[in-house]
GROMACS .gro file of C-alpha atoms in nm:
model
  250
    1UNK     CA    1  -9.178   9.361  -3.279
    2UNK     CA    2  -8.906   9.238  -3.523
    3UNK     CA    3  -8.702   8.949  -3.421
    4UNK     CA    4  -8.375   8.988  -3.338
    5UNK     CA    5  -8.134   8.741  -3.551
    6UNK     CA    6  -7.895   8.673  -3.253
    7UNK     CA    7  -7.644   8.475  -3.465
    8UNK     CA    8  -7.593   8.735  -3.708
    9UNK     CA    9  -7.557   9.006  -3.452
   10UNK     CA   10  -7.273   8.786  -3.279
   11UNK     CA   11  -7.112   8.729  -3.627
   12UNK     CA   12  -7.110   9.148  -3.647
   13UNK     CA   13  -6.959   9.153  -3.322
   14UNK     CA   14  -6.687   8.929  -3.393
   15UNK     CA   15  -6.615   9.131  -3.729
   16UNK     CA   16  -6.587   9.462  -3.545
   17UNK     CA   17  -6.350   9.319  -3.268
   18UNK     CA   18  -6.126   9.135  -3.559
   19UNK     CA   19  -6.098   9.494  -3.730
   20UNK     CA   20  -6.040   9.666  -3.399
   21UNK     CA   21  -5.751   9.377  -3.301
   22UNK     CA   22  -5.597   9.447  -3.659
   23UNK     CA   23  -5.587   9.800  -3.590
   24UNK     CA   24  -5.437   9.771  -3.262
   25UNK     CA   25  -5.134   9.550  -3.359
   26UNK     CA   26  -5.005   9.838  -3.556
   27UNK     CA   27  -5.004  10.073  -3.261
   28UNK     CA   28  -4.704  10.048  -3.018
   29UNK     CA   29  -4.753   9.977  -2.665
   30UNK     CA   30  -4.753  10.235  -2.432
   31UNK     CA   31  -4.402  10.294  -2.263
   32UNK     CA   32  -4.385  10.170  -1.902
   33UNK     CA   33  -4.138  10.277  -1.640
   34UNK     CA   34  -4.100   9.919  -1.485
   35UNK     CA   35  -4.195   9.549  -1.542
   36UNK     CA   36  -4.142   9.206  -1.375
   37UNK     CA   37  -3.900   8.989  -1.525
   38UNK     CA   38  -3.862   8.606  -1.455
   39UNK     CA   39  -3.564   8.495  -1.271
   40UNK     CA   40  -3.528   8.189  -1.524
   41UNK     CA   41  -3.427   8.412  -1.809
   42UNK     CA   42  -3.048   8.360  -1.686
   43UNK     CA   43  -3.089   8.006  -1.759
   44UNK     CA   44  -3.264   8.011  -2.118
   45UNK     CA   45  -3.587   7.871  -1.973
   46UNK     CA   46  -3.936   8.050  -2.068
   47UNK     CA   47  -4.034   8.342  -1.851
   48UNK     CA   48  -4.338   8.482  -1.767
   49UNK     CA   49  -4.381   8.847  -1.638
   50UNK     CA   50  -4.578   8.737  -1.341
   51UNK     CA   51  -4.336   8.502  -1.197
   52UNK     CA   52  -4.133   8.782  -1.000
   53UNK     CA   53  -4.162   9.141  -0.879
   54UNK     CA   54  -3.803   9.258  -0.966
   55UNK     CA   55  -3.874   9.592  -1.140
   56UNK     CA   56  -3.674   9.690  -1.466
   57UNK     CA   57  -3.652   9.981  -1.716
   58UNK     CA   58  -3.855   9.955  -2.051
   59UNK     CA   59  -3.752  10.118  -2.344
   60UNK     CA   60  -3.859  10.090  -2.747
   61UNK     CA   61  -3.461  10.116  -2.803
   62UNK     CA   62  -3.157   9.898  -2.930
   63UNK     CA   63  -3.085   9.606  -2.682
   64UNK     CA   64  -2.767   9.695  -2.489
   65UNK     CA   65  -2.462   9.459  -2.585
   66UNK     CA   66  -2.303   9.340  -2.251
   67UNK     CA   67  -1.948   9.201  -2.337
   68UNK     CA   68  -1.956   8.833  -2.442
   69UNK     CA   69  -1.782   8.576  -2.224
   70UNK     CA   70  -1.584   8.314  -2.440
   71UNK     CA   71  -1.700   7.958  -2.407
   72UNK     CA   72  -1.584   7.608  -2.512
   73UNK     CA   73  -1.577   7.527  -2.909
   74UNK     CA   74  -1.602   7.912  -2.962
   75UNK     CA   75  -1.334   8.015  -3.251
   76UNK     CA   76  -1.102   8.293  -3.195
   77UNK     CA   77  -0.871   8.497  -3.412
   78UNK     CA   78  -0.560   8.609  -3.249
   79UNK     CA   79  -0.362   8.856  -3.407
   80UNK     CA   80  -0.011   8.968  -3.253
   81UNK     CA   81   0.114   9.313  -3.429
   82UNK     CA   82   0.433   9.278  -3.608
   83UNK     CA   83   0.451   8.872  -3.541
   84UNK     CA   84   0.277   8.717  -3.819
   85UNK     CA   85   0.408   8.359  -3.661
   86UNK     CA   86   0.206   8.385  -3.359
   87UNK     CA   87  -0.110   8.506  -3.520
   88UNK     CA   88  -0.368   8.253  -3.578
   89UNK     CA   89  -0.721   8.102  -3.560
   90UNK     CA   90  -0.797   7.871  -3.285
   91UNK     CA   91  -1.082   7.693  -3.120
   92UNK     CA   92  -1.142   7.657  -2.755
   93UNK     CA   93  -1.124   7.276  -2.647
   94UNK     CA   94  -1.383   7.145  -2.422
   95UNK     CA   95  -1.196   7.235  -2.121
   96UNK     CA   96  -1.235   7.601  -2.199
   97UNK     CA   97  -0.841   7.624  -2.301
   98UNK     CA   98  -0.637   7.731  -2.597
   99UNK     CA   99  -0.267   7.653  -2.680
  100UNK     CA  100  -0.062   7.919  -2.858
  101UNK     CA  101   0.316   7.929  -2.944
  102UNK     CA  102   0.543   8.071  -2.669
  103UNK     CA  103   0.253   8.123  -2.442
  104UNK     CA  104   0.131   7.771  -2.379
  105UNK     CA  105  -0.197   7.680  -2.260
  106UNK     CA  106  -0.432   7.951  -2.178
  107UNK     CA  107  -0.766   7.932  -2.014
  108UNK     CA  108  -0.977   8.133  -2.229
  109UNK     CA  109  -1.351   8.040  -2.111
  110UNK     CA  110  -1.513   8.300  -1.887
  111UNK     CA  111  -1.298   8.546  -2.030
  112UNK     CA  112  -1.405   8.861  -2.231
  113UNK     CA  113  -1.198   8.925  -2.559
  114UNK     CA  114  -1.053   9.218  -2.385
  115UNK     CA  115  -0.947   9.010  -2.090
  116UNK     CA  116  -0.788   8.734  -2.313
  117UNK     CA  117  -0.575   8.994  -2.506
  118UNK     CA  118  -0.439   9.145  -2.179
  119UNK     CA  119  -0.385   8.797  -2.054
  120UNK     CA  120  -0.206   8.707  -2.382
  121UNK     CA  121   0.003   9.025  -2.393
  122UNK     CA  122   0.122   8.980  -2.012
  123UNK     CA  123   0.261   8.647  -2.082
  124UNK     CA  124   0.417   8.758  -2.410
  125UNK     CA  125   0.572   9.052  -2.249
  126UNK     CA  126   0.745   8.861  -1.972
  127UNK     CA  127   0.982   8.692  -2.161
  128UNK     CA  128   0.945   8.736  -2.506
  129UNK     CA  129   0.837   9.073  -2.651
  130UNK     CA  130   0.859   9.436  -2.546
  131UNK     CA  131   0.481   9.602  -2.519
  132UNK     CA  132   0.309   9.346  -2.748
  133UNK     CA  133  -0.027   9.424  -2.918
  134UNK     CA  134  -0.279   9.164  -2.897
  135UNK     CA  135  -0.623   9.169  -3.020
  136UNK     CA  136  -0.859   8.882  -3.012
  137UNK     CA  137  -1.206   8.857  -3.246
  138UNK     CA  138  -1.424   8.580  -3.159
  139UNK     CA  139  -1.547   8.416  -3.499
  140UNK     CA  140  -1.773   8.191  -3.399
  141UNK     CA  141  -1.998   8.183  -3.080
  142UNK     CA  142  -2.072   7.810  -3.062
  143UNK     CA  143  -2.158   7.812  -2.712
  144UNK     CA  144  -2.446   8.053  -2.738
  145UNK     CA  145  -2.825   7.985  -2.729
  146UNK     CA  146  -3.144   8.175  -2.741
  147UNK     CA  147  -3.483   8.127  -2.613
  148UNK     CA  148  -3.799   8.218  -2.846
  149UNK     CA  149  -4.130   8.187  -2.684
  150UNK     CA  150  -4.486   8.293  -2.693
  151UNK     CA  151  -4.692   8.339  -3.012
  152UNK     CA  152  -4.441   8.172  -3.233
  153UNK     CA  153  -4.490   7.876  -3.464
  154UNK     CA  154  -4.209   7.660  -3.294
  155UNK     CA  155  -4.111   7.801  -2.947
  156UNK     CA  156  -3.778   7.663  -2.809
  157UNK     CA  157  -3.415   7.705  -2.726
  158UNK     CA  158  -3.210   7.753  -3.038
  159UNK     CA  159  -2.792   7.717  -3.069
  160UNK     CA  160  -2.671   8.035  -3.247
  161UNK     CA  161  -2.337   8.110  -3.413
  162UNK     CA  162  -2.200   8.464  -3.465
  163UNK     CA  163  -2.419   8.778  -3.438
  164UNK     CA  164  -2.795   8.729  -3.455
  165UNK     CA  165  -3.072   8.991  -3.471
  166UNK     CA  166  -3.432   9.002  -3.350
  167UNK     CA  167  -3.593   8.918  -3.667
  168UNK     CA  168  -3.329   8.635  -3.732
  169UNK     CA  169  -3.415   8.476  -3.363
  170UNK     CA  170  -3.771   8.469  -3.476
  171UNK     CA  171  -3.712   8.337  -3.815
  172UNK     CA  172  -3.530   8.048  -3.635
  173UNK     CA  173  -3.882   7.972  -3.447
  174UNK     CA  174  -4.066   7.952  -3.790
  175UNK     CA  175  -4.216   8.307  -3.743
  176UNK     CA  176  -4.487   8.466  -3.551
  177UNK     CA  177  -4.856   8.319  -3.537
  178UNK     CA  178  -5.194   8.492  -3.654
  179UNK     CA  179  -5.244   8.545  -3.296
  180UNK     CA  180  -4.918   8.755  -3.214
  181UNK     CA  181  -4.920   9.118  -3.130
  182UNK     CA  182  -4.651   9.226  -3.356
  183UNK     CA  183  -4.628   9.556  -3.150
  184UNK     CA  184  -4.523   9.362  -2.834
  185UNK     CA  185  -4.189   9.168  -2.864
  186UNK     CA  186  -4.015   9.146  -2.543
  187UNK     CA  187  -3.632   9.066  -2.523
  188UNK     CA  188  -3.543   8.962  -2.158
  189UNK     CA  189  -3.169   8.967  -2.054
  190UNK     CA  190  -2.947   8.905  -1.772
  191UNK     CA  191  -2.629   9.106  -1.735
  192UNK     CA  192  -2.316   8.954  -1.603
  193UNK     CA  193  -2.367   9.134  -1.266
  194UNK     CA  194  -2.704   8.983  -1.250
  195UNK     CA  195  -2.916   9.295  -1.349
  196UNK     CA  196  -3.240   9.190  -1.518
  197UNK     CA  197  -3.360   9.411  -1.821
  198UNK     CA  198  -3.653   9.402  -2.062
  199UNK     CA  199  -3.705   9.588  -2.363
  200UNK     CA  200  -4.015   9.600  -2.603
  201UNK     CA  201  -3.970   9.637  -2.974
  202UNK     CA  202  -4.239   9.682  -3.271
  203UNK     CA  203  -4.191   9.430  -3.525
  204UNK     CA  204  -4.374   9.603  -3.805
  205UNK     CA  205  -4.149   9.916  -3.718
  206UNK     CA  206  -3.818   9.682  -3.748
  207UNK     CA  207  -3.953   9.553  -4.095
  208UNK     CA  208  -4.032   9.878  -4.242
  209UNK     CA  209  -3.687  10.025  -4.139
  210UNK     CA  210  -3.849  10.260  -3.901
  211UNK     CA  211  -3.655  10.115  -3.618
  212UNK     CA  212  -3.327   9.913  -3.603
  213UNK     CA  213  -3.313   9.551  -3.587
  214UNK     CA  214  -3.153   9.485  -3.247
  215UNK     CA  215  -2.926   9.231  -3.170
  216UNK     CA  216  -2.991   8.916  -2.932
  217UNK     CA  217  -2.727   8.808  -2.708
  218UNK     CA  218  -2.632   8.487  -2.561
  219UNK     CA  219  -2.909   8.350  -2.320
  220UNK     CA  220  -3.164   8.616  -2.415
  221UNK     CA  221  -3.549   8.540  -2.417
  222UNK     CA  222  -3.743   8.681  -2.682
  223UNK     CA  223  -4.120   8.652  -2.579
  224UNK     CA  224  -4.400   8.735  -2.857
  225UNK     CA  225  -4.699   8.859  -2.675
  226UNK     CA  226  -5.054   8.762  -2.785
  227UNK     CA  227  -5.313   9.036  -2.920
  228UNK     CA  228  -5.593   9.057  -2.689
  229UNK     CA  229  -5.831   9.155  -2.941
  230UNK     CA  230  -5.763   8.854  -3.159
  231UNK     CA  231  -5.787   8.623  -2.858
  232UNK     CA  232  -6.125   8.767  -2.786
  233UNK     CA  233  -6.232   8.740  -3.161
  234UNK     CA  234  -6.143   8.395  -3.172
  235UNK     CA  235  -6.324   8.314  -2.853
  236UNK     CA  236  -6.653   8.445  -2.992
  237UNK     CA  237  -6.615   8.270  -3.315
  238UNK     CA  238  -6.558   7.954  -3.141
  239UNK     CA  239  -6.879   8.036  -2.920
  240UNK     CA  240  -7.119   8.125  -3.220
  241UNK     CA  241  -6.983   7.798  -3.413
  242UNK     CA  242  -7.271   7.610  -3.313
  243UNK     CA  243  -7.535   7.887  -3.401
  244UNK     CA  244  -7.370   7.892  -3.746
  245UNK     CA  245  -7.422   7.516  -3.785
  246UNK     CA  246  -7.786   7.584  -3.697
  247UNK     CA  247  -7.842   7.869  -3.955
  248UNK     CA  248  -7.683   7.772  -4.267
  249UNK     CA  249  -7.785   8.118  -4.397
  250UNK     CA  250  -7.524   8.290  -4.197
   0.00000   0.00000   0.00000
């Protein structure tokens, strides 16, 4: 009877598993109707899909853009149509307020740009202008942050300024690891009304232009999943390492 070379057989099995893992990362995960989201997403902390049973819809589409609320140190560009002297760029102070001519001190923190526009227009219309047209543009979002976790090289909570996309947020964490499943990138989000949502993206589709690069918002959590095939292959490689040391011919 021919003697079976067990270490060589294990090496062959690992090679087949690694090939299978590489092939699986290029295939988008099947869409599901619900998935649990951790309640810690609203605080920017790491999340685990097993921490809560709240079901939310999942879709491989662009993440929605809930209205951002102004925070301290944000930089605002305020325009009053027809009144150049009232148009200026101001930074929200640490107390969340701004100061403007005629209007005085206004509490801006916690308001959306539309809400602040309405507040400024109301104050100007009261004593100074008739039907004032006010626009507020947020030039810098200095109070924003995003959490990047999972199979990235440097997970953590990162401050962000202005608009940032999914690819850019992954770059701040120095990219994904070689154990990552590029087709399983989740973005967790909590809306102002407390509604939790998660959407799944395929990194390779975004890189090739087949899918848009979604915008990541304040307090979002980006979670990079692990490739199960690669994890199994790594475990087997670690298991057969002693056999390889005993069999130099392998």
